[in-house]
Coordinates of C-alpha atoms in Angstrom, one line a residue:
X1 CA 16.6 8.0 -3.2
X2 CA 13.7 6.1 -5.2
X3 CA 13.7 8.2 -8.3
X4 CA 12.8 7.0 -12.1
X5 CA 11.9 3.3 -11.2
X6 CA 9.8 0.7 -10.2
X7 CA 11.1 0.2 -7.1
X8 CA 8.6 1.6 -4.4
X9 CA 4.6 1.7 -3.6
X10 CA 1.7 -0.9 -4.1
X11 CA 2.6 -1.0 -7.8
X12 CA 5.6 -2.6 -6.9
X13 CA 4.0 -5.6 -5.2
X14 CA 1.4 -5.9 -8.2
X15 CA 4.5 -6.2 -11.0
X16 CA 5.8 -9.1 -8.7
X17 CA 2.7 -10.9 -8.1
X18 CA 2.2 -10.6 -11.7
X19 CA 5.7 -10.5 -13.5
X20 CA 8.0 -11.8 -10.9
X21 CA 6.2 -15.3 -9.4
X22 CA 5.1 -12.8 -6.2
X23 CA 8.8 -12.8 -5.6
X24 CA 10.1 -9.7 -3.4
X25 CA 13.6 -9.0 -3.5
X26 CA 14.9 -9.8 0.5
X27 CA 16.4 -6.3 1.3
X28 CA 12.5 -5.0 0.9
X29 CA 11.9 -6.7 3.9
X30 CA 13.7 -3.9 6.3
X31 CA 14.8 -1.3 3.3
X32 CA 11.5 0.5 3.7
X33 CA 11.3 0.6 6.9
X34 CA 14.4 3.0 7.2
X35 CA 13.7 5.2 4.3
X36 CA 10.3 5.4 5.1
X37 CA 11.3 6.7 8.2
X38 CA 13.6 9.0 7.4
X39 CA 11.6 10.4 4.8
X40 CA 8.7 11.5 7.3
X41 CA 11.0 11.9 10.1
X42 CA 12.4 14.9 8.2
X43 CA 8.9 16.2 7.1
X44 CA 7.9 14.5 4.4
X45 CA 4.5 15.2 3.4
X46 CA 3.5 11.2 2.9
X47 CA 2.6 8.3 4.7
X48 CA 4.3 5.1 6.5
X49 CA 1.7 3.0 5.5
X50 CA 2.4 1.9 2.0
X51 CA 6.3 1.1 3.3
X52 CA 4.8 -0.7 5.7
X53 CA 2.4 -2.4 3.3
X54 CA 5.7 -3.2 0.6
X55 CA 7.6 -4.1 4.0
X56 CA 5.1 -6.6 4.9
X57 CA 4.5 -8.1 1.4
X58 CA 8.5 -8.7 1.3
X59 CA 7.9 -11.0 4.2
X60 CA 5.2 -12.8 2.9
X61 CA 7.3 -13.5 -0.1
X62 CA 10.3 -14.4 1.6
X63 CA 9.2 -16.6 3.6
X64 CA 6.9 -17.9 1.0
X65 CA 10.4 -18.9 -0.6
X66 CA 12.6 -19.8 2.2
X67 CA 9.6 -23.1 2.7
X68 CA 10.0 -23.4 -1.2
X69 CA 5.9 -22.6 -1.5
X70 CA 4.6 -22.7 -4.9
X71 CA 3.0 -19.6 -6.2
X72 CA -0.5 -19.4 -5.4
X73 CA 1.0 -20.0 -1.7
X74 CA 3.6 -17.3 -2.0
X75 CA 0.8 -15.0 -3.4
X76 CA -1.4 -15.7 -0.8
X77 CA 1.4 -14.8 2.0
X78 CA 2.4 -11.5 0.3
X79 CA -2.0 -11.2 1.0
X80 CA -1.3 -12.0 4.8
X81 CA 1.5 -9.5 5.2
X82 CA -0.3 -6.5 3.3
X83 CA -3.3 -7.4 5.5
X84 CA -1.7 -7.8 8.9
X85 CA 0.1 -4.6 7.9
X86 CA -2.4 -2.3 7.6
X87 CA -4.1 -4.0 11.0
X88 CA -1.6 -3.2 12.7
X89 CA -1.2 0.3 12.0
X90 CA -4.7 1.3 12.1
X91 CA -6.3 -1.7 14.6
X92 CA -8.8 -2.3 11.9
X93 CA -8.5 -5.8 11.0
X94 CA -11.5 -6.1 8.8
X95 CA -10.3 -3.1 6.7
X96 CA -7.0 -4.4 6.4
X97 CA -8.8 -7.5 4.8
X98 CA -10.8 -5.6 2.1
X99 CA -7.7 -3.9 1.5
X100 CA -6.0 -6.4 0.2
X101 CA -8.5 -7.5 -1.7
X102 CA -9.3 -4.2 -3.6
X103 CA -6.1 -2.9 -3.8
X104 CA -3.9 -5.8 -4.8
X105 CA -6.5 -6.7 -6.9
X106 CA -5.9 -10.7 -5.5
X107 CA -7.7 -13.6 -6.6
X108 CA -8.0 -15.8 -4.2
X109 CA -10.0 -18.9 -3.4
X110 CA -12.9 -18.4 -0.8
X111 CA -10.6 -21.1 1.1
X112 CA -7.8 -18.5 1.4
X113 CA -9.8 -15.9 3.1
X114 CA -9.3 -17.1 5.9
X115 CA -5.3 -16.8 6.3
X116 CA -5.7 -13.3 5.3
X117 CA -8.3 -12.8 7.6
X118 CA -6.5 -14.4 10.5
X119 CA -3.4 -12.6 9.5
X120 CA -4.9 -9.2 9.8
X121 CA -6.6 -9.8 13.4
X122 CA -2.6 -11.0 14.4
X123 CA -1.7 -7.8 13.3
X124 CA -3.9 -5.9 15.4
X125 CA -3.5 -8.2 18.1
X126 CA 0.2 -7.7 18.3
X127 CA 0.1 -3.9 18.2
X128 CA -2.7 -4.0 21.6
X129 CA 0.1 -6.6 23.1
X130 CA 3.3 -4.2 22.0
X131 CA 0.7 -0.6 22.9
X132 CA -1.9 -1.4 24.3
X133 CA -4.7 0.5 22.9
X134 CA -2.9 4.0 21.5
X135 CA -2.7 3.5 18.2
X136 CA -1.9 5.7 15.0
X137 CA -5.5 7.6 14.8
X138 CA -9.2 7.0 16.2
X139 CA -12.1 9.1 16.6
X140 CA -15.0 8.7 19.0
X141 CA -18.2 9.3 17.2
X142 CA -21.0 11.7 19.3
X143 CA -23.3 11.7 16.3
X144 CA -25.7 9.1 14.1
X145 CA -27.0 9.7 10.8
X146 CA -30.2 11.5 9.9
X147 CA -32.2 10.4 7.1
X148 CA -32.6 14.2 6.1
X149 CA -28.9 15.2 5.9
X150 CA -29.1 12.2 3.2
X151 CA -29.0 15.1 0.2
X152 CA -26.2 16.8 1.9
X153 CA -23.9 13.5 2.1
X154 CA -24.9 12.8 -1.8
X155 CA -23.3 16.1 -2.3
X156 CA -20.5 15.4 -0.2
X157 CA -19.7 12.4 -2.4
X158 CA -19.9 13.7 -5.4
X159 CA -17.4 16.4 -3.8
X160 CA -14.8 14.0 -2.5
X161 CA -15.2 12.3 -6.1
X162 CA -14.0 15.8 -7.4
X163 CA -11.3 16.3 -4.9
X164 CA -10.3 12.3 -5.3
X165 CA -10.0 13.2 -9.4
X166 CA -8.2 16.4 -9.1
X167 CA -5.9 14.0 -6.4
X168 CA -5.7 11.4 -9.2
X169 CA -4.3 14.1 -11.8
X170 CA -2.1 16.0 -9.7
X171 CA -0.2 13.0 -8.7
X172 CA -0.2 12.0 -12.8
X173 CA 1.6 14.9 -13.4
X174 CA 3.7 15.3 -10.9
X175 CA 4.8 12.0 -11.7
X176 CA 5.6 12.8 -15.5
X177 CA 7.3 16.4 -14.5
X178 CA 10.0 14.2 -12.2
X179 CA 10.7 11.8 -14.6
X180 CA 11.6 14.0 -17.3
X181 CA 14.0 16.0 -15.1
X182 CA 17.3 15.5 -16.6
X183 CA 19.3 14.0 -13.8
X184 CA 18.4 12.6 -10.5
X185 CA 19.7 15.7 -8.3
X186 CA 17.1 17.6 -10.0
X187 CA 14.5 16.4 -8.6
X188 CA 15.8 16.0 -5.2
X189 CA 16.7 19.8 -5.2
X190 CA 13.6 20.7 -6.9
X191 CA 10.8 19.0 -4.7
X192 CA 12.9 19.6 -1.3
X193 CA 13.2 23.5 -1.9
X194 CA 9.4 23.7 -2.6
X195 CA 8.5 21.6 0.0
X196 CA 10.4 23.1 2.4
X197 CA 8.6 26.4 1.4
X198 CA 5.4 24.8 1.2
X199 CA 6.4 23.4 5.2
X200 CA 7.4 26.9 6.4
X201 CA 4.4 28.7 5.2
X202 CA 2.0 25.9 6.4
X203 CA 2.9 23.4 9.1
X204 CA -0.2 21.1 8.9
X205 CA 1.9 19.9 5.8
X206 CA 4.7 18.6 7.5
X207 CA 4.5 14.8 7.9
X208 CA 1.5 12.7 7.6
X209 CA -0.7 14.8 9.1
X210 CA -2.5 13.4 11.4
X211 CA -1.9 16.0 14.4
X212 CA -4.2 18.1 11.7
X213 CA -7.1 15.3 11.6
X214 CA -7.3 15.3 15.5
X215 CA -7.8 19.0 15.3
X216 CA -10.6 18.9 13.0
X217 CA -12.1 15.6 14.7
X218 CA -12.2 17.7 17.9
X219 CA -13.4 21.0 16.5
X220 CA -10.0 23.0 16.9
X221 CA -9.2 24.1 13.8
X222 CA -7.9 27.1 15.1
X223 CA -4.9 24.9 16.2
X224 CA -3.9 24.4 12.3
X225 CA -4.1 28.2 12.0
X226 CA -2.5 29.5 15.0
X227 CA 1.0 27.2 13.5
X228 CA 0.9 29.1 10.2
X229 CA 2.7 32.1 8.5
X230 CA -0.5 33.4 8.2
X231 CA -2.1 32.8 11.7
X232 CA -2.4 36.6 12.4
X233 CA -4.6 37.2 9.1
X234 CA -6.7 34.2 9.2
X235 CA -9.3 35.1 12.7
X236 CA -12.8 33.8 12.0
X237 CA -14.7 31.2 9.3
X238 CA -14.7 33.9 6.9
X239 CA -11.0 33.3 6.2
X240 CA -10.7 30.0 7.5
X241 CA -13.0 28.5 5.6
X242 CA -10.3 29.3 1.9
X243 CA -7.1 28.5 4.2
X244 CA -8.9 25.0 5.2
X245 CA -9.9 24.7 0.8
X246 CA -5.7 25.7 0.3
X247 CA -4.5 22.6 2.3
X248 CA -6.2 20.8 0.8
X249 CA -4.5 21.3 -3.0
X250 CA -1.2 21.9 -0.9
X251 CA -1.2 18.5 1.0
X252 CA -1.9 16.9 -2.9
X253 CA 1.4 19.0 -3.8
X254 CA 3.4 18.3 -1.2
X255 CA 2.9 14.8 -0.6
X256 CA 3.9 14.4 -5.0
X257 CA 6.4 16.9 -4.1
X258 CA 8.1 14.2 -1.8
X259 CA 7.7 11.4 -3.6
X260 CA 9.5 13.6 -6.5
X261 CA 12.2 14.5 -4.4
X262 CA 13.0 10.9 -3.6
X263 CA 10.9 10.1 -0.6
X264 CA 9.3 6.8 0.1
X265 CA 5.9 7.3 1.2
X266 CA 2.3 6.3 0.1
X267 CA -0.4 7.8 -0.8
X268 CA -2.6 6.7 2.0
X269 CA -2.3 9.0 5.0
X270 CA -1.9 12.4 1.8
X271 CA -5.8 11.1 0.9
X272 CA -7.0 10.8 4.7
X273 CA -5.5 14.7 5.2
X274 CA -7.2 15.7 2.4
X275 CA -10.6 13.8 2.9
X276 CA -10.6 15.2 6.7
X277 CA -10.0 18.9 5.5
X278 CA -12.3 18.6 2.2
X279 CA -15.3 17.2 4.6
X280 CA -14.6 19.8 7.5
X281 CA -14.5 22.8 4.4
X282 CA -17.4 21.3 2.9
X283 CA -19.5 21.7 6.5
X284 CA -18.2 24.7 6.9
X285 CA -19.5 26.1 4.1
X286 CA -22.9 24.8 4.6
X287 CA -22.7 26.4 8.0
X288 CA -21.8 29.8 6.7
X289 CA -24.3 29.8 4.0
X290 CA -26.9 29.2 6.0
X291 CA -27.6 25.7 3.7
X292 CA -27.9 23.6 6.7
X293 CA -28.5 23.8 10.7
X294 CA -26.1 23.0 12.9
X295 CA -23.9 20.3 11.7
X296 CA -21.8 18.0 13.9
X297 CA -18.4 19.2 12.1
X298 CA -16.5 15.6 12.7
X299 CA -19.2 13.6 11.2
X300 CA -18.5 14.9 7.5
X301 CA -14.8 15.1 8.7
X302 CA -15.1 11.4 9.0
X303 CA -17.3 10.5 6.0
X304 CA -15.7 12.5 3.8
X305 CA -12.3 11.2 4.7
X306 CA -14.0 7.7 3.5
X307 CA -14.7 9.5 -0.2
X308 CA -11.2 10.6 -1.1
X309 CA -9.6 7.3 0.7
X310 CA -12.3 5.5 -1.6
X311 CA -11.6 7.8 -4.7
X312 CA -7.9 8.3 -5.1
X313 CA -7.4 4.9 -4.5
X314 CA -10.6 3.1 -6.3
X315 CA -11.2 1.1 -3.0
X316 CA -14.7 1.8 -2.2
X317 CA -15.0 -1.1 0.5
X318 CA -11.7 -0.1 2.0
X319 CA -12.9 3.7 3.2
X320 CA -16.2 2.8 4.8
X321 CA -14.9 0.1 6.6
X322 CA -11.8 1.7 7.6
X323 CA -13.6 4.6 8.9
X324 CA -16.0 2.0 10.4
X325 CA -13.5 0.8 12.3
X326 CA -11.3 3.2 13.7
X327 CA -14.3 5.0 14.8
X328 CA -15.3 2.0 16.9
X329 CA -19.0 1.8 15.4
X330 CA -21.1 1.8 12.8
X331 CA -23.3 4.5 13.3
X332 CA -22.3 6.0 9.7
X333 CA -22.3 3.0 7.6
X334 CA -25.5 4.6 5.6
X335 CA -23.4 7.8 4.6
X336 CA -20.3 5.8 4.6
X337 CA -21.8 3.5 1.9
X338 CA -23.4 7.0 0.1
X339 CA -20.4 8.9 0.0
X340 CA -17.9 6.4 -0.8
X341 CA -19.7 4.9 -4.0
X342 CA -20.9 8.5 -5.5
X343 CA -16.9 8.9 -4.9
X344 CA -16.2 6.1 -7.0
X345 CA -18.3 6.3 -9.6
X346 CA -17.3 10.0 -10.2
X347 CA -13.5 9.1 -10.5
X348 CA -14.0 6.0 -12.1
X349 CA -16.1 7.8 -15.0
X350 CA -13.0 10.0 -15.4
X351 CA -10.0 7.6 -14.4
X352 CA -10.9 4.3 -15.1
X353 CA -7.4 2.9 -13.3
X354 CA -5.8 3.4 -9.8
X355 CA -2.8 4.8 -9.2
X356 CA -0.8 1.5 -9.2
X357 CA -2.1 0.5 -12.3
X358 CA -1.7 3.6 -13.8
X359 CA 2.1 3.7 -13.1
X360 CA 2.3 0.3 -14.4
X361 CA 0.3 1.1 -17.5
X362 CA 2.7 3.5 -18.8
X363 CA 5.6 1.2 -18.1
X364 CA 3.8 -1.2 -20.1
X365 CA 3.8 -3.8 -17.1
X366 CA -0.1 -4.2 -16.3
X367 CA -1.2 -7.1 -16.5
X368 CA -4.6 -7.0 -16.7
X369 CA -7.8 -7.5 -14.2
X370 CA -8.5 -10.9 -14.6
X371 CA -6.8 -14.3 -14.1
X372 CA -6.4 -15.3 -17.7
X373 CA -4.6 -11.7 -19.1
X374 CA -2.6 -12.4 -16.0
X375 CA -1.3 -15.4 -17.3
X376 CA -1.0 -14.7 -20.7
X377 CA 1.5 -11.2 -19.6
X378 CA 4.1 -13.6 -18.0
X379 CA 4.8 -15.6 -21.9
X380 CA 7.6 -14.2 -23.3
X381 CA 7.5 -13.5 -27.0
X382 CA 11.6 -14.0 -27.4
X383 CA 10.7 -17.8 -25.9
X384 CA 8.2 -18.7 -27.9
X385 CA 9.6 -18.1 -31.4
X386 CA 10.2 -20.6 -33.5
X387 CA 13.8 -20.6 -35.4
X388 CA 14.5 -23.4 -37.1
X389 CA 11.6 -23.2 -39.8
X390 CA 13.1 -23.4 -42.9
X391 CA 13.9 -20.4 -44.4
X392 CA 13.9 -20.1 -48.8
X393 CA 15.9 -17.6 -50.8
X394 CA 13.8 -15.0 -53.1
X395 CA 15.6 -16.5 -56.4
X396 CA 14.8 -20.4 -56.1
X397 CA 12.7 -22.0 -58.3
X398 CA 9.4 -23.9 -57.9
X399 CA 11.0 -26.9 -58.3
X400 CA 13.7 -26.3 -55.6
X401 CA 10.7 -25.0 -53.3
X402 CA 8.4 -28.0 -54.2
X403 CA 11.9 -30.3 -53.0
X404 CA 11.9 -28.2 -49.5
X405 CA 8.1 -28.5 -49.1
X406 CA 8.7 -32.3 -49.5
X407 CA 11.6 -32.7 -46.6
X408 CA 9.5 -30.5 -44.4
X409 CA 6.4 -31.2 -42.0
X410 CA 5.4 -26.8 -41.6
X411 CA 3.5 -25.3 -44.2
X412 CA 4.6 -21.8 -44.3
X413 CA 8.3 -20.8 -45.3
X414 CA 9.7 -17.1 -44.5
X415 CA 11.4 -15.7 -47.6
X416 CA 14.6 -14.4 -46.6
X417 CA 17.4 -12.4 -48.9
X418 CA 21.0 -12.9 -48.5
X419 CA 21.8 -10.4 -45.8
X420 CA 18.9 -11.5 -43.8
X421 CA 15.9 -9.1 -44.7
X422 CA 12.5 -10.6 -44.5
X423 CA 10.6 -10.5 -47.9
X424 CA 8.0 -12.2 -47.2
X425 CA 6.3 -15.5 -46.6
X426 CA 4.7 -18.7 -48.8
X427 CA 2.2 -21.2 -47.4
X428 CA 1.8 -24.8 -49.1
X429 CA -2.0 -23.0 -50.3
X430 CA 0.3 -21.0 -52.7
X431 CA 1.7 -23.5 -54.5
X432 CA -0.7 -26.6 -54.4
X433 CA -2.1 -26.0 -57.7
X434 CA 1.6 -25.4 -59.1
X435 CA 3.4 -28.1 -57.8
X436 CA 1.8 -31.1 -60.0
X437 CA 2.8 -28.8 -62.7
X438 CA 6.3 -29.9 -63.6
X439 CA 6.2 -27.9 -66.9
X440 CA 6.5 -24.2 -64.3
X441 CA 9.2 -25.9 -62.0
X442 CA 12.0 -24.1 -63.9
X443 CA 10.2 -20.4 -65.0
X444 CA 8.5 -20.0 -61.8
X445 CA 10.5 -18.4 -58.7
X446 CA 9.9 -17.9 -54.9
X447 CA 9.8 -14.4 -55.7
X448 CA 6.5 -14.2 -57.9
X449 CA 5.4 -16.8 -55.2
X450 CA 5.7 -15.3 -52.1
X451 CA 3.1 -12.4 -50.3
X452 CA 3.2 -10.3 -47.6
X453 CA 1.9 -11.3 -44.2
X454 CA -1.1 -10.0 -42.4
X455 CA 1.1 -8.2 -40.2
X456 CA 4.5 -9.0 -38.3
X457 CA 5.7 -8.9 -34.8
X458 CA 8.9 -7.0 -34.1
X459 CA 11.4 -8.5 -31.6
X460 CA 10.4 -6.2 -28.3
X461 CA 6.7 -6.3 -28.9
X462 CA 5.0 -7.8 -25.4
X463 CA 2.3 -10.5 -25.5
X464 CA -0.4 -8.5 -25.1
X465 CA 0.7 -6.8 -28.4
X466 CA 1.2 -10.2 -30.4
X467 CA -2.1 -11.4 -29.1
X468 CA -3.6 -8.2 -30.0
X469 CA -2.6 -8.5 -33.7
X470 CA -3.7 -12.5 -33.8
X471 CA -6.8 -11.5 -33.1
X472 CA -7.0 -8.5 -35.8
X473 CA -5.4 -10.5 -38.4
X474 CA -6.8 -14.3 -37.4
X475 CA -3.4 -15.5 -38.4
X476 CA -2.5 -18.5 -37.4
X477 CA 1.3 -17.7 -37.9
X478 CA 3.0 -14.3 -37.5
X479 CA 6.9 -13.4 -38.3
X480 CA 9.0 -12.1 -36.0
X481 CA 11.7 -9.3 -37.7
X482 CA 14.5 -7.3 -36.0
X483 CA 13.9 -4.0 -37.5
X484 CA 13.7 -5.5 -41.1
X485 CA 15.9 -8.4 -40.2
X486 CA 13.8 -11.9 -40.0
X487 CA 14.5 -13.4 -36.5
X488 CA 11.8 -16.5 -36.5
X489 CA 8.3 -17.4 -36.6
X490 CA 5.6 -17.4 -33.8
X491 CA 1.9 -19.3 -33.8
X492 CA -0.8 -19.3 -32.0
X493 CA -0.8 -23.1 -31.1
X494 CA 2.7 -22.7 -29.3
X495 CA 1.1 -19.9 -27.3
X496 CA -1.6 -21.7 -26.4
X497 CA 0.4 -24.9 -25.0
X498 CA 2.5 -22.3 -23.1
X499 CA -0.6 -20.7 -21.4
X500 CA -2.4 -24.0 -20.8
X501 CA 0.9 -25.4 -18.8
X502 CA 1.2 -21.6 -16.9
X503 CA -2.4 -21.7 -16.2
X504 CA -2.3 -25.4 -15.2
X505 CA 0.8 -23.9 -12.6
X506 CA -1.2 -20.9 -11.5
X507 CA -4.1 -23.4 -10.7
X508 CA -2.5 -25.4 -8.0
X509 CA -4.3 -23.5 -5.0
X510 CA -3.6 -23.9 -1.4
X511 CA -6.3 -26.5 -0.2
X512 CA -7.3 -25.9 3.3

């Protein structure tokens, strides 16, 4: 079971790239592939796409190691596999691209576009060779867009940016509930009871759900119904059109409910399930309103699918070329484009962060958007402190302090008690008036000397903490304490050579 850790998902592959060198532990490479499995083979209401995606970066990195590439090389594999990955699955190579890049949040040179590109038309490539042409999910598209259906698909985005947020929160706390169950058969008999209930009482839940997206692509929505517990209640839109809103919350429930339970499983197919029956409730109600003429029913099935895959997962590129794609044409890129960036900019406003990120977030393991943050999150505070500064006792006198100062080359000196305690610290700018004053050597003390520091760094702080309180205090120099225990000093300037020789590492790109 993947309970209470890090250890599954797209935020796993971001902690690496940014923590870990983009080193994947080598049982990833085939370890998701059978839990996935079994997870959604038993009904799991998630997807195989982000175990495929974790299963694929694992490669990347493996082999990334196994020809002893540097970084920026093993990075840019772990790119290839998430991109070939997601080609495969879906045969949309140029989506499996941009997902990369959004996702992943990679920076890569302009020169290593094209290994990820090439990677992801391999990967859709093989699957035609290994398939032929059946693949996962595709829709045929018997409609084009019409310039005065453009109001109706601003609405729809804003309404996938609504469904994407209540998505986005759901999964939050679903997440929190899990963790704070007190042992890990909790949640596993929790999350299965309710989603088997959940299963029972509405089919179109079990498994990713794509059997359900054909349906509404095809207009035969009375398929879902006619599986359900409540099949002989719901005849006619007038009750369809509610049981079509209620899968749409339940498929959000039960896919967290899975993941809870100790599923692996992404979030990926969950967001297409929902888009698809969001877009066909949101025709449906124009329809029976009397809003809007005759609407083609898979058209906002499809567009709307692009919203929440663009919302829930802040990859507004990613949904309107994916749908792009697997539809074959481009006939929709106009609402696409509409839909998918009111989408964003409606969660965004709300949740600033993905998913990934917000899991990493609250395990204190983001490392930031850009290169530089990147860089500065893999220093280590415990390696960068300096120990051997000389240390003075509280009850020395100016003239034993002016005889350290003398035999040393710093210019601060911690004041430390007898058991250890940190007291505080004196700089040479203290004493320079005092020390060509021989007359105070003997009635003057460390003590009535010393002052506190601007502030002090505690032995588990992270980087982005220390760097945090340089900035607030423009200290130069900050102690380090155990609790109240005095374990060394850190500065600035060693942090700086640190970063400069990382970001000098980091640099070396793959020249093509």
């Amino acid at each position: 079971m993947n309970h209470g850790h890090l250890g599954k998902g797209i935020s796993s592959i971001m902690h690496a790239i940014s923590h870990k060198s983009s080193i994947l532990p080598r049982d990833m490479t085939y370890s998701h592939l059978v839990t996935s499995g079994l997870t959604v083979g038993f009904g799991g209401s998630v997807g195989l796409e982000s175990p495929i995606v974790v299963t694929g970066s694992a490669i990347g990195s493996n082999l990334g190691m196994l020809f002893r590439f540097n970084y920026r090389e093993r990075t840019l594999l772990i790119g290839c596999g998430v991109a070939a990955a997601i080609s495969s699955l879906f045969n949309a190579p140029i989506a499996g691209f941009v997902f990369t890049l959004e996702i992943l949040l990679l920076e890569l040179a302009v020169s290593s576009f094209i290994p990820v590109l090439l990677a992801s038309v391999a990967g859709a490539i093989t699957t035609r060779a290994l398939s032929g042409t059946e693949i996962i999910f595709t829709a045929e598209m018997t409609d084009s867009f019409e310039v005065a259906q453009l109001y109706l698909f601003m609405l729809l985005g804003a309404f996938t940016g609504i469904v994407s947020l209540v998505f986005i929160r759901i999964s939050n706390r679903s997440r929190k509930i899990f963790a704070n169950m007190k042992t890990t058969w909790h949640p596993f008999i929790a999350g299965s009871l309710m989603l088997g209930i959940l299963i029972f009482l509405f089919p179109a839940l079990y498994g990713e759900g794509f059997t359900t997206i054909r349906a509404l692509l095809s207009g035969n929505a009375d398929f879902i119904v006619e599986q359900s517990f409540f099949s002989k209640w719901v005849d006619g839109n007038a009750l369809l059109i509610p049981y079509i809103l209620l899968l749409v919350v339940l498929k959000i429930v039960a896919a967290n409910l899975t993941q809870g339970a100790g599923g692996n499983g992404g979030m990926f197919a969950p967001s297409l399930f929902v888009g698809a029956t969001a877009g066909y409730f949101f025709a449906q109600v124009l329809q029976f309103t009397g809003l809007s003429g005759d609407l083609h029913m898979a058209t906002f099935t499809l567009v709307a699918m692009a919203g929440v895959l663009c919302g829930a997962n802040h990859a507004p590129l990613t949904g309107v070329f994916f749908i792009a794609e697997i539809t074959s044409g481009y006939e929709l890129m106009i609402p696409l484009v509409i839909v998918s960036t009111l989408s964003y900019i409606t969660v965004k406003y709300f949740e600033p962060h993905p998913m990934p990120v917000r899991q990493l977030m609250e395990k204190g393991l983001f490392a930031g958007y850009d290169s530089d943050t990147r860089v500065i999150q893999k220093l280590d505070v415990r390696k960068l402190i300096e120990s051997e500064i000389r240390t003075i006792a509280p009850e020395i006198s100016l003239g034993e302090l002016v005889e350290v100062v003398a035999n040393s080359s710093r210019n601060l000196f911690p004041v430390v008690d007898q058991s250890g305690v940190f007291q505080g610290i004196i700089t040479l700018d203290d004493i320079r008036t005092l020390m060509f004053k021989p007359e105070r050597y003997n009635d003057t003390f460390a003590i009535q000397l010393m002052h506190a520091p601007p502030t002090v760094l505690q032995i588990q702080d992270g980087m982005d903490t220390a760097m945090k309180k340089f900035d607030e205090t423009g200290a130069w120099n900050l102690p380090v304490l155990d609790g109240q225990q005095y374990v060394g000093i850190i500065s600035k300037s060693r942090i700086f050579g640190m970063y400069r020789q990382l970001l000098a590492s980091d640099t070396n790109r793959l020249d093509m």
